[in-house]
Amino acid sequence: MEQEEIKDNTSLNFQGAAENGSQSDNSRPLRAPECAFGTRQTQNDKHSLTESRFMSAPDIKYMKRALKLSLKGEGFVNPNPLVGAVIVKNGRIIGEGYHQQFGGPHAEINALKNCTENPEGATMYVTLEPCCHFGKTPPCCDALIAAKISKVVCALKDPNGTVAGKGFLKLQEAGIEVIFGVLENEAKKTNEIFIKYITTNQPFVLLKSAMTLDGKTAAVSGSSKWISSEKSRMYVQKLRHRFSSVMVGVNTVVKDDPELTARIKGGRNPLKVVIDGKLSIPMNAKILAGEKVVIFTSFNANEEKIKRLNGLGAKVIKLPNANGKISLKAVMIELGKQNIDSVLIEGGGILNSHALNEGVVDKLITFIAPKLIGGASAPTFFSGTGIEEIKDALKLKHTRIAKIGEDIIIESDFLN
């Protein structure tokens, strides 16, 4: 099987592809219809995308550039989407930009500001439909119209059903040609977190695990530092920066006493989420020494300890406790209400099994190290009672494989 190698700690960015190298990706074969055609929204048919159009090499080239630019916003724009924009005039890039931070100017505005010459008559390549409403910033459509952009080539229609297509329509009514669907699949991958959150009001959930070649996450003694390579661990730091929150169970807090910070230059620390039904978290846990901690516990948790935890800056949320377990579906709903668009699960076998059994996981990333541990009692990343029949096994799709340092990284989506 063909696979790629991640060099210089390059992030996969959830697309299974590094800048250099090949990949094994069953989800996005390079089929001609996906790579050669977009759709044109014409003024004669404002509410549908029906007229096919051949995508030129420049269309693909400039949209790839816009997608690459959008990734610079990772970790800084949540819960907004990642967006990049490139302005082209007479075959030359005259301006480009990306959405840099939540509440800041959108990619289109930054691209216009960075223009080296008058953008009148130019084409803008943008990875997401320009907005046409007032939010934290004015509508991008108005700026494009004012700048006399002649054509907008877009990868992805806004997945928010209440606004989808309205930006295109406004541009059309101003006489701007609109092309939609250029590298759409790549754009969906780039913004899978945003798409899940904006369409369900619940966070996108990635479960991360590291194991040996024989499927063990620790030795029989409990020793687990380190199973994965240094490059794999650095990649996890990037994931923590990218995701709005990182979740562990209280057993991981007791056993490993993690800090759960993003230890990369300029990295943003995620919200730390602890699942603790009995509120047994140690008061001196490192996770409580930092900022942004939320603990989910049961209604019968000790009120005095809740007050003490509140005094340390932790937020304690009580949820129904069924059979001794906190419902992770209820947790995800609650996190969505708090504008948390993504959750990185870094728990042990118990939390992992609860998450998988409840069906809250959207994607799985597994680091497999070229090591053997053995031992019937050595833990695995999916514990619990297990699934009795192979026909009932959890189904995965879109599996991608890459090499990172000494390890193999496997990324798969769930058939939710």
Short mmCIF file of C-alpha atoms in Angstrom, two decimals:
data_model
loop_
_atom_site.label_atom_id
_atom_site.label_comp_id
_atom_site.label_asym_id
_atom_site.label_seq_id
_atom_site.Cartn_x
_atom_site.Cartn_y
_atom_site.Cartn_z
CA MET A 1 0.00 0.00 0.00
CA GLU A 2 1.30 3.39 -0.97
CA GLN A 3 1.83 5.80 1.88
CA GLU A 4 3.34 9.20 2.51
CA GLU A 5 5.95 10.42 4.90
CA ILE A 6 5.41 13.49 7.03
CA LYS A 7 8.59 15.53 7.06
CA ASP A 8 9.62 18.29 9.43
CA ASN A 9 6.58 17.67 11.61
CA THR A 10 4.26 18.76 8.81
CA SER A 11 0.64 18.54 9.91
CA LEU A 12 -1.75 16.34 7.98
CA ASN A 13 -4.41 19.01 8.43
CA PHE A 14 -6.97 16.19 8.32
CA GLN A 15 -6.36 15.59 4.66
CA GLY A 16 -3.87 12.76 4.91
CA ALA A 17 -1.38 14.66 2.77
CA ALA A 18 1.92 16.36 3.42
CA GLU A 19 3.40 18.94 1.10
CA ASN A 20 5.82 16.38 -0.25
CA GLY A 21 5.22 12.68 -0.61
CA SER A 22 2.41 10.38 -1.61
CA GLN A 23 -0.57 9.13 0.31
CA SER A 24 -2.96 6.26 0.65
CA ASP A 25 -6.40 7.82 0.63
CA ASN A 26 -9.45 5.79 -0.24
CA SER A 27 -11.74 8.75 0.43
CA ARG A 28 -10.60 11.10 -2.31
CA PRO A 29 -9.36 9.28 -5.41
CA LEU A 30 -8.38 11.71 -8.15
CA ARG A 31 -11.43 11.09 -10.29
CA ALA A 32 -11.83 13.32 -13.31
CA PRO A 33 -15.28 14.67 -12.36
CA GLU A 34 -13.94 15.93 -9.01
CA CYS A 35 -10.77 17.39 -10.39
CA ALA A 36 -11.94 18.85 -13.66
CA PHE A 37 -15.41 20.30 -13.18
CA GLY A 38 -17.10 23.00 -11.13
CA THR A 39 -20.53 24.59 -11.53
CA ARG A 40 -21.56 28.04 -12.62
CA GLN A 41 -24.43 29.88 -10.97
CA THR A 42 -25.99 32.05 -13.66
CA GLN A 43 -28.28 35.02 -13.38
CA ASN A 44 -30.92 33.11 -15.30
CA ASP A 45 -31.05 30.43 -12.61
CA LYS A 46 -30.30 32.08 -9.30
CA HIS A 47 -31.39 29.28 -7.01
CA SER A 48 -29.62 26.27 -8.50
CA LEU A 49 -26.19 25.25 -9.70
CA THR A 50 -26.79 23.52 -12.97
CA GLU A 51 -24.39 24.59 -15.71
CA SER A 52 -21.21 22.51 -15.75
CA ARG A 53 -17.91 24.14 -16.49
CA PHE A 54 -14.45 22.79 -17.15
CA MET A 55 -12.01 23.87 -14.46
CA SER A 56 -8.82 25.24 -15.90
CA ALA A 57 -5.37 24.59 -14.51
CA PRO A 58 -5.25 28.17 -13.15
CA ASP A 59 -8.54 27.56 -11.30
CA ILE A 60 -7.01 24.58 -9.54
CA LYS A 61 -3.68 26.32 -8.97
CA TYR A 62 -5.13 29.42 -7.32
CA MET A 63 -7.70 27.54 -5.27
CA LYS A 64 -4.97 25.29 -3.92
CA ARG A 65 -3.10 28.42 -2.91
CA ALA A 66 -6.21 29.77 -1.18
CA LEU A 67 -6.71 26.49 0.68
CA LYS A 68 -3.08 26.52 1.82
CA LEU A 69 -3.46 30.08 3.07
CA SER A 70 -6.58 29.16 5.02
CA LEU A 71 -4.62 26.68 7.14
CA LYS A 72 -2.64 29.53 8.68
CA GLY A 73 -5.73 30.32 10.73
CA GLU A 74 -5.75 26.94 12.48
CA GLY A 75 -6.27 27.36 16.21
CA PHE A 76 -6.97 31.10 16.01
CA VAL A 77 -10.39 31.41 14.37
CA ASN A 78 -12.56 28.82 16.18
CA PRO A 79 -15.50 28.52 15.97
CA ASN A 80 -15.25 30.34 12.65
CA PRO A 81 -14.21 28.53 9.46
CA LEU A 82 -10.75 28.44 7.93
CA VAL A 83 -10.84 30.66 4.85
CA GLY A 84 -8.22 31.77 2.34
CA ALA A 85 -8.54 34.15 -0.62
CA VAL A 86 -6.39 34.95 -3.66
CA ILE A 87 -6.98 37.82 -6.10
CA VAL A 88 -5.74 37.31 -9.67
CA LYS A 89 -5.54 39.92 -12.45
CA ASN A 90 -4.10 39.36 -15.91
CA GLY A 91 -2.70 36.00 -14.81
CA ARG A 92 -0.88 37.40 -11.77
CA ILE A 93 -1.61 37.25 -8.05
CA ILE A 94 -2.08 40.83 -6.89
CA GLY A 95 -3.40 40.13 -3.40
CA GLU A 96 -4.03 37.33 -0.97
CA GLY A 97 -5.12 36.85 2.61
CA TYR A 98 -6.71 34.54 5.14
CA HIS A 99 -8.95 34.73 8.19
CA GLN A 100 -6.37 35.29 10.90
CA GLN A 101 -8.33 35.45 14.15
CA PHE A 102 -11.84 35.17 15.52
CA GLY A 103 -13.60 38.51 15.28
CA GLY A 104 -11.02 39.88 12.87
CA PRO A 105 -11.35 40.74 9.15
CA HIS A 106 -12.32 37.89 6.87
CA ALA A 107 -10.01 36.44 4.23
CA GLU A 108 -11.60 38.46 1.42
CA ILE A 109 -11.02 41.75 3.23
CA ASN A 110 -7.41 40.90 4.03
CA ALA A 111 -6.80 39.94 0.40
CA LEU A 112 -8.23 43.26 -0.80
CA LYS A 113 -6.10 45.17 1.71
CA ASN A 114 -2.99 43.37 0.48
CA CYS A 115 -3.54 44.16 -3.20
CA THR A 116 -0.51 45.58 -4.97
CA GLU A 117 -2.70 47.24 -7.61
CA ASN A 118 -6.32 48.17 -8.28
CA PRO A 119 -8.40 44.95 -8.10
CA GLU A 120 -11.07 46.26 -10.50
CA GLY A 121 -11.87 43.55 -13.04
CA ALA A 122 -9.91 40.88 -11.15
CA THR A 123 -10.95 37.37 -10.13
CA MET A 124 -11.10 36.33 -6.50
CA TYR A 125 -10.52 32.71 -5.53
CA VAL A 126 -11.97 32.04 -2.08
CA THR A 127 -12.44 28.79 -0.19
CA LEU A 128 -15.87 29.60 1.30
CA GLU A 129 -18.88 31.56 0.06
CA PRO A 130 -18.45 35.27 0.92
CA CYS A 131 -20.75 36.45 3.70
CA CYS A 132 -23.58 38.87 2.98
CA HIS A 133 -24.66 39.70 6.53
CA PHE A 134 -23.39 41.86 9.37
CA GLY A 135 -21.71 39.88 12.15
CA LYS A 136 -18.56 40.88 13.99
CA THR A 137 -17.46 42.40 10.67
CA PRO A 138 -19.32 43.97 7.71
CA PRO A 139 -20.43 41.80 4.75
CA CYS A 140 -17.60 40.67 2.50
CA CYS A 141 -19.93 40.76 -0.52
CA ASP A 142 -20.26 44.53 -0.17
CA ALA A 143 -16.47 44.92 -0.20
CA LEU A 144 -16.12 42.75 -3.32
CA ILE A 145 -18.81 44.75 -5.10
CA ALA A 146 -17.23 48.05 -4.08
CA ALA A 147 -13.82 46.85 -5.32
CA LYS A 148 -15.43 45.98 -8.70
CA ILE A 149 -14.25 42.36 -8.63
CA SER A 150 -15.54 40.82 -11.88
CA LYS A 151 -15.61 37.14 -10.94
CA VAL A 152 -15.59 35.04 -7.79
CA VAL A 153 -14.45 31.41 -7.90
CA CYS A 154 -15.46 29.59 -4.74
CA ALA A 155 -14.73 26.12 -3.38
CA LEU A 156 -17.55 25.65 -0.91
CA LYS A 157 -21.03 27.02 -0.39
CA ASP A 158 -21.61 28.14 3.19
CA PRO A 159 -22.88 25.03 5.06
CA ASN A 160 -25.02 27.20 7.34
CA GLY A 161 -28.47 26.53 5.90
CA THR A 162 -29.80 29.93 6.90
CA VAL A 163 -27.28 31.82 4.76
CA ALA A 164 -26.12 29.30 2.13
CA GLY A 165 -26.31 30.70 -1.38
CA LYS A 166 -27.32 34.22 -0.35
CA GLY A 167 -23.79 35.51 -0.78
CA PHE A 168 -23.64 34.09 -4.30
CA LEU A 169 -27.00 35.64 -5.12
CA LYS A 170 -25.95 39.09 -3.89
CA LEU A 171 -22.79 38.96 -5.99
CA GLN A 172 -24.74 37.89 -9.06
CA GLU A 173 -27.25 40.68 -8.65
CA ALA A 174 -24.31 43.09 -8.72
CA GLY A 175 -23.15 41.62 -12.01
CA ILE A 176 -20.33 39.48 -10.63
CA GLU A 177 -19.86 36.05 -12.20
CA VAL A 178 -19.88 33.24 -9.63
CA ILE A 179 -18.25 29.83 -10.04
CA PHE A 180 -18.88 27.26 -7.30
CA GLY A 181 -17.43 23.82 -6.52
CA VAL A 182 -13.74 24.20 -7.37
CA LEU A 183 -11.83 21.70 -5.19
CA GLU A 184 -14.96 21.36 -3.08
CA ASN A 185 -13.93 18.05 -1.47
CA GLU A 186 -10.62 19.50 -0.32
CA ALA A 187 -12.43 22.51 1.11
CA LYS A 188 -14.84 20.26 3.01
CA LYS A 189 -11.92 18.38 4.53
CA THR A 190 -10.22 21.59 5.57
CA ASN A 191 -13.38 22.78 7.30
CA GLU A 192 -14.81 19.53 8.62
CA ILE A 193 -14.79 20.97 12.15
CA PHE A 194 -16.78 24.03 11.11
CA ILE A 195 -19.21 22.04 8.98
CA LYS A 196 -20.06 19.63 11.82
CA TYR A 197 -20.46 22.44 14.35
CA ILE A 198 -22.49 24.85 12.23
CA THR A 199 -24.90 22.15 11.03
CA THR A 200 -25.46 20.33 14.35
CA ASN A 201 -24.52 22.84 17.10
CA GLN A 202 -22.27 20.11 18.47
CA PRO A 203 -18.48 19.83 18.35
CA PHE A 204 -16.48 17.77 15.90
CA VAL A 205 -14.85 14.94 17.90
CA LEU A 206 -11.45 13.41 17.16
CA LEU A 207 -10.26 10.45 19.21
CA LYS A 208 -6.48 10.16 19.37
CA SER A 209 -4.59 7.10 20.54
CA ALA A 210 -1.05 5.74 20.46
CA MET A 211 -0.33 2.02 20.58
CA THR A 212 2.28 -0.60 19.92
CA LEU A 213 2.20 -2.90 16.93
CA ASP A 214 0.36 -5.47 19.06
CA GLY A 215 -2.30 -2.95 20.06
CA LYS A 216 -1.17 -2.04 23.58
CA THR A 217 -1.35 1.48 25.01
CA ALA A 218 0.83 0.69 28.03
CA ALA A 219 2.86 -2.14 29.56
CA VAL A 220 1.37 -4.45 32.20
CA SER A 221 2.90 -2.18 34.86
CA GLY A 222 1.06 0.83 33.42
CA SER A 223 4.21 2.36 31.95
CA SER A 224 3.44 4.25 28.72
CA LYS A 225 6.10 6.96 28.29
CA TRP A 226 6.79 6.90 25.53
CA ILE A 227 5.10 4.56 23.09
CA SER A 228 5.03 6.99 20.17
CA SER A 229 7.94 8.87 18.63
CA GLU A 230 8.90 12.46 19.34
CA LYS A 231 7.52 13.56 15.97
CA SER A 232 4.19 11.92 16.74
CA ARG A 233 4.01 13.67 20.09
CA MET A 234 4.79 17.02 18.45
CA TYR A 235 1.96 16.40 16.00
CA VAL A 236 -0.39 15.92 18.97
CA GLN A 237 0.70 19.32 20.29
CA LYS A 238 -0.43 20.79 16.97
CA LEU A 239 -3.76 19.03 17.34
CA ARG A 240 -4.21 20.58 20.78
CA HIS A 241 -3.57 23.98 19.23
CA ARG A 242 -6.07 23.29 16.43
CA PHE A 243 -8.89 21.97 18.63
CA SER A 244 -10.95 24.12 20.96
CA SER A 245 -10.90 21.53 23.74
CA VAL A 246 -9.09 18.39 24.88
CA MET A 247 -10.94 15.76 26.89
CA VAL A 248 -9.71 13.13 29.35
CA GLY A 249 -11.26 10.93 32.00
CA VAL A 250 -10.45 11.34 35.66
CA ASN A 251 -8.43 8.11 35.61
CA THR A 252 -5.98 9.72 33.18
CA VAL A 253 -5.71 12.76 35.46
CA VAL A 254 -4.96 10.56 38.49
CA LYS A 255 -2.53 8.27 36.67
CA ASP A 256 -0.63 10.66 34.39
CA ASP A 257 -1.30 14.10 35.95
CA PRO A 258 -1.18 15.79 32.50
CA GLU A 259 -1.15 19.52 31.81
CA LEU A 260 -2.85 19.18 28.40
CA THR A 261 -1.26 22.32 26.99
CA ALA A 262 -0.21 23.03 23.40
CA ARG A 263 3.55 23.06 23.76
CA ILE A 264 4.41 24.70 20.46
CA LYS A 265 5.63 28.22 19.71
CA GLY A 266 2.68 30.58 19.54
CA GLY A 267 0.28 27.76 20.33
CA ARG A 268 -3.15 28.30 21.84
CA ASN A 269 -4.04 26.16 24.86
CA PRO A 270 -7.36 24.34 24.51
CA LEU A 271 -10.17 24.20 27.05
CA LYS A 272 -9.47 21.22 29.32
CA VAL A 273 -12.45 18.92 29.80
CA VAL A 274 -12.50 16.21 32.48
CA ILE A 275 -15.16 13.50 32.76
CA ASP A 276 -15.41 12.72 36.46
CA GLY A 277 -18.68 11.13 37.60
CA LYS A 278 -17.66 10.82 41.26
CA LEU A 279 -15.70 14.11 41.37
CA SER A 280 -12.58 12.31 42.50
CA ILE A 281 -10.10 14.63 40.77
CA PRO A 282 -7.15 15.45 43.07
CA MET A 283 -7.14 19.07 44.21
CA ASN A 284 -3.43 19.32 43.39
CA ALA A 285 -3.77 18.03 39.83
CA LYS A 286 -1.64 19.97 37.33
CA ILE A 287 -4.64 20.42 35.07
CA LEU A 288 -6.20 22.68 37.74
CA ALA A 289 -3.19 24.97 37.88
CA GLY A 290 -3.79 26.39 34.45
CA GLU A 291 -6.72 28.18 32.87
CA LYS A 292 -9.93 27.05 31.20
CA VAL A 293 -10.96 23.81 32.93
CA VAL A 294 -14.44 22.26 32.81
CA ILE A 295 -15.32 19.19 34.87
CA PHE A 296 -18.44 17.16 34.09
CA THR A 297 -19.78 15.25 37.06
CA SER A 298 -23.01 13.78 38.43
CA PHE A 299 -25.82 15.50 40.35
CA ASN A 300 -24.81 13.77 43.59
CA ALA A 301 -21.25 15.17 43.54
CA ASN A 302 -19.88 16.65 46.74
CA GLU A 303 -20.99 20.29 46.91
CA GLU A 304 -18.12 21.33 49.16
CA LYS A 305 -15.57 19.99 46.67
CA ILE A 306 -17.39 21.77 43.85
CA LYS A 307 -16.93 25.06 45.72
CA ARG A 308 -13.24 24.34 46.23
CA LEU A 309 -12.79 23.56 42.55
CA ASN A 310 -14.65 26.73 41.61
CA GLY A 311 -12.22 28.59 43.85
CA LEU A 312 -9.36 27.26 41.70
CA GLY A 313 -11.06 28.58 38.58
CA ALA A 314 -12.57 25.29 37.38
CA LYS A 315 -16.13 25.19 36.12
CA VAL A 316 -18.11 22.18 37.33
CA ILE A 317 -21.17 21.08 35.35
CA LYS A 318 -23.52 18.45 36.73
CA LEU A 319 -25.22 16.04 34.33
CA PRO A 320 -27.43 12.96 34.77
CA ASN A 321 -25.52 9.84 35.74
CA ALA A 322 -26.78 6.63 34.13
CA ASN A 323 -25.30 3.35 35.41
CA GLY A 324 -22.39 5.22 36.92
CA LYS A 325 -21.49 6.95 33.64
CA ILE A 326 -21.83 10.52 32.45
CA SER A 327 -23.57 10.67 29.07
CA LEU A 328 -21.01 11.89 26.55
CA LYS A 329 -23.82 12.82 24.18
CA ALA A 330 -25.09 15.21 26.87
CA VAL A 331 -21.53 16.51 27.32
CA MET A 332 -21.24 17.30 23.62
CA ILE A 333 -24.55 19.15 23.63
CA GLU A 334 -23.40 21.21 26.60
CA LEU A 335 -20.04 22.00 24.99
CA GLY A 336 -21.82 23.08 21.82
CA LYS A 337 -23.86 25.55 23.86
CA GLN A 338 -20.57 27.03 25.07
CA ASN A 339 -19.37 27.60 21.48
CA ILE A 340 -16.86 24.76 21.64
CA ASP A 341 -16.62 23.57 18.05
CA SER A 342 -14.17 20.69 18.51
CA VAL A 343 -13.06 18.08 21.03
CA LEU A 344 -9.82 16.11 21.00
CA ILE A 345 -10.23 12.99 23.15
CA GLU A 346 -6.94 11.89 24.73
CA GLY A 347 -8.33 9.49 27.29
CA GLY A 348 -7.63 5.92 28.24
CA GLY A 349 -9.49 2.77 27.32
CA ILE A 350 -12.52 3.48 29.52
CA LEU A 351 -13.30 6.96 28.18
CA ASN A 352 -12.49 5.82 24.65
CA SER A 353 -14.91 2.90 24.88
CA HIS A 354 -17.68 5.13 26.23
CA ALA A 355 -17.13 7.62 23.41
CA LEU A 356 -17.08 4.93 20.74
CA ASN A 357 -20.07 3.06 22.13
CA GLU A 358 -22.12 6.26 22.38
CA GLY A 359 -21.27 7.18 18.80
CA VAL A 360 -19.95 10.67 19.49
CA VAL A 361 -16.63 10.22 17.65
CA ASP A 362 -16.30 11.62 14.12
CA LYS A 363 -12.70 10.74 13.39
CA LEU A 364 -10.03 8.42 14.76
CA ILE A 365 -6.28 9.04 14.60
CA THR A 366 -4.03 6.22 15.72
CA PHE A 367 -0.26 6.33 16.06
CA ILE A 368 1.23 2.84 15.76
CA ALA A 369 4.80 2.44 17.03
CA PRO A 370 7.13 -0.36 15.84
CA LYS A 371 7.23 -1.92 19.30
CA LEU A 372 5.86 -5.04 20.95
CA ILE A 373 4.75 -5.28 24.59
CA GLY A 374 2.51 -8.31 24.92
CA GLY A 375 0.67 -9.30 28.07
CA ALA A 376 -2.98 -10.26 28.30
CA SER A 377 -3.58 -7.64 30.98
CA ALA A 378 -1.79 -4.80 29.17
CA PRO A 379 -4.36 -2.12 28.28
CA THR A 380 -5.70 -1.40 24.81
CA PHE A 381 -7.22 1.85 23.59
CA PHE A 382 -10.75 0.37 23.32
CA SER A 383 -11.61 -1.45 26.56
CA GLY A 384 -14.90 -2.30 28.25
CA THR A 385 -16.85 -5.48 27.56
CA GLY A 386 -16.17 -5.30 23.84
CA ILE A 387 -18.35 -6.22 20.88
CA GLU A 388 -19.49 -9.84 20.81
CA GLU A 389 -20.00 -10.39 17.09
CA ILE A 390 -17.72 -9.23 14.28
CA LYS A 391 -20.80 -8.27 12.26
CA ASP A 392 -21.47 -5.58 14.90
CA ALA A 393 -17.99 -4.07 14.70
CA LEU A 394 -17.79 -0.29 14.44
CA LYS A 395 -17.39 0.64 10.79
CA LEU A 396 -14.75 3.09 9.54
CA LYS A 397 -14.30 4.77 6.17
CA HIS A 398 -11.92 7.07 4.29
CA THR A 399 -8.85 5.50 5.87
CA ARG A 400 -5.59 7.35 5.25
CA ILE A 401 -2.12 6.11 6.19
CA ALA A 402 1.11 8.06 6.63
CA LYS A 403 4.55 7.63 8.16
CA ILE A 404 5.60 10.07 10.87
CA GLY A 405 9.04 9.60 12.36
CA GLU A 406 9.32 5.93 13.27
CA ASP A 407 5.57 5.53 13.59
CA ILE A 408 2.63 4.91 11.31
CA ILE A 409 -0.36 7.24 11.62
CA ILE A 410 -3.78 6.01 10.54
CA GLU A 411 -6.73 8.37 10.18
CA SER A 412 -10.29 7.14 9.63
CA ASP A 413 -13.79 8.58 9.67
CA PHE A 414 -16.73 6.90 11.37
CA LEU A 415 -19.90 5.84 9.63
CA ASN A 416 -22.15 7.92 11.88
#
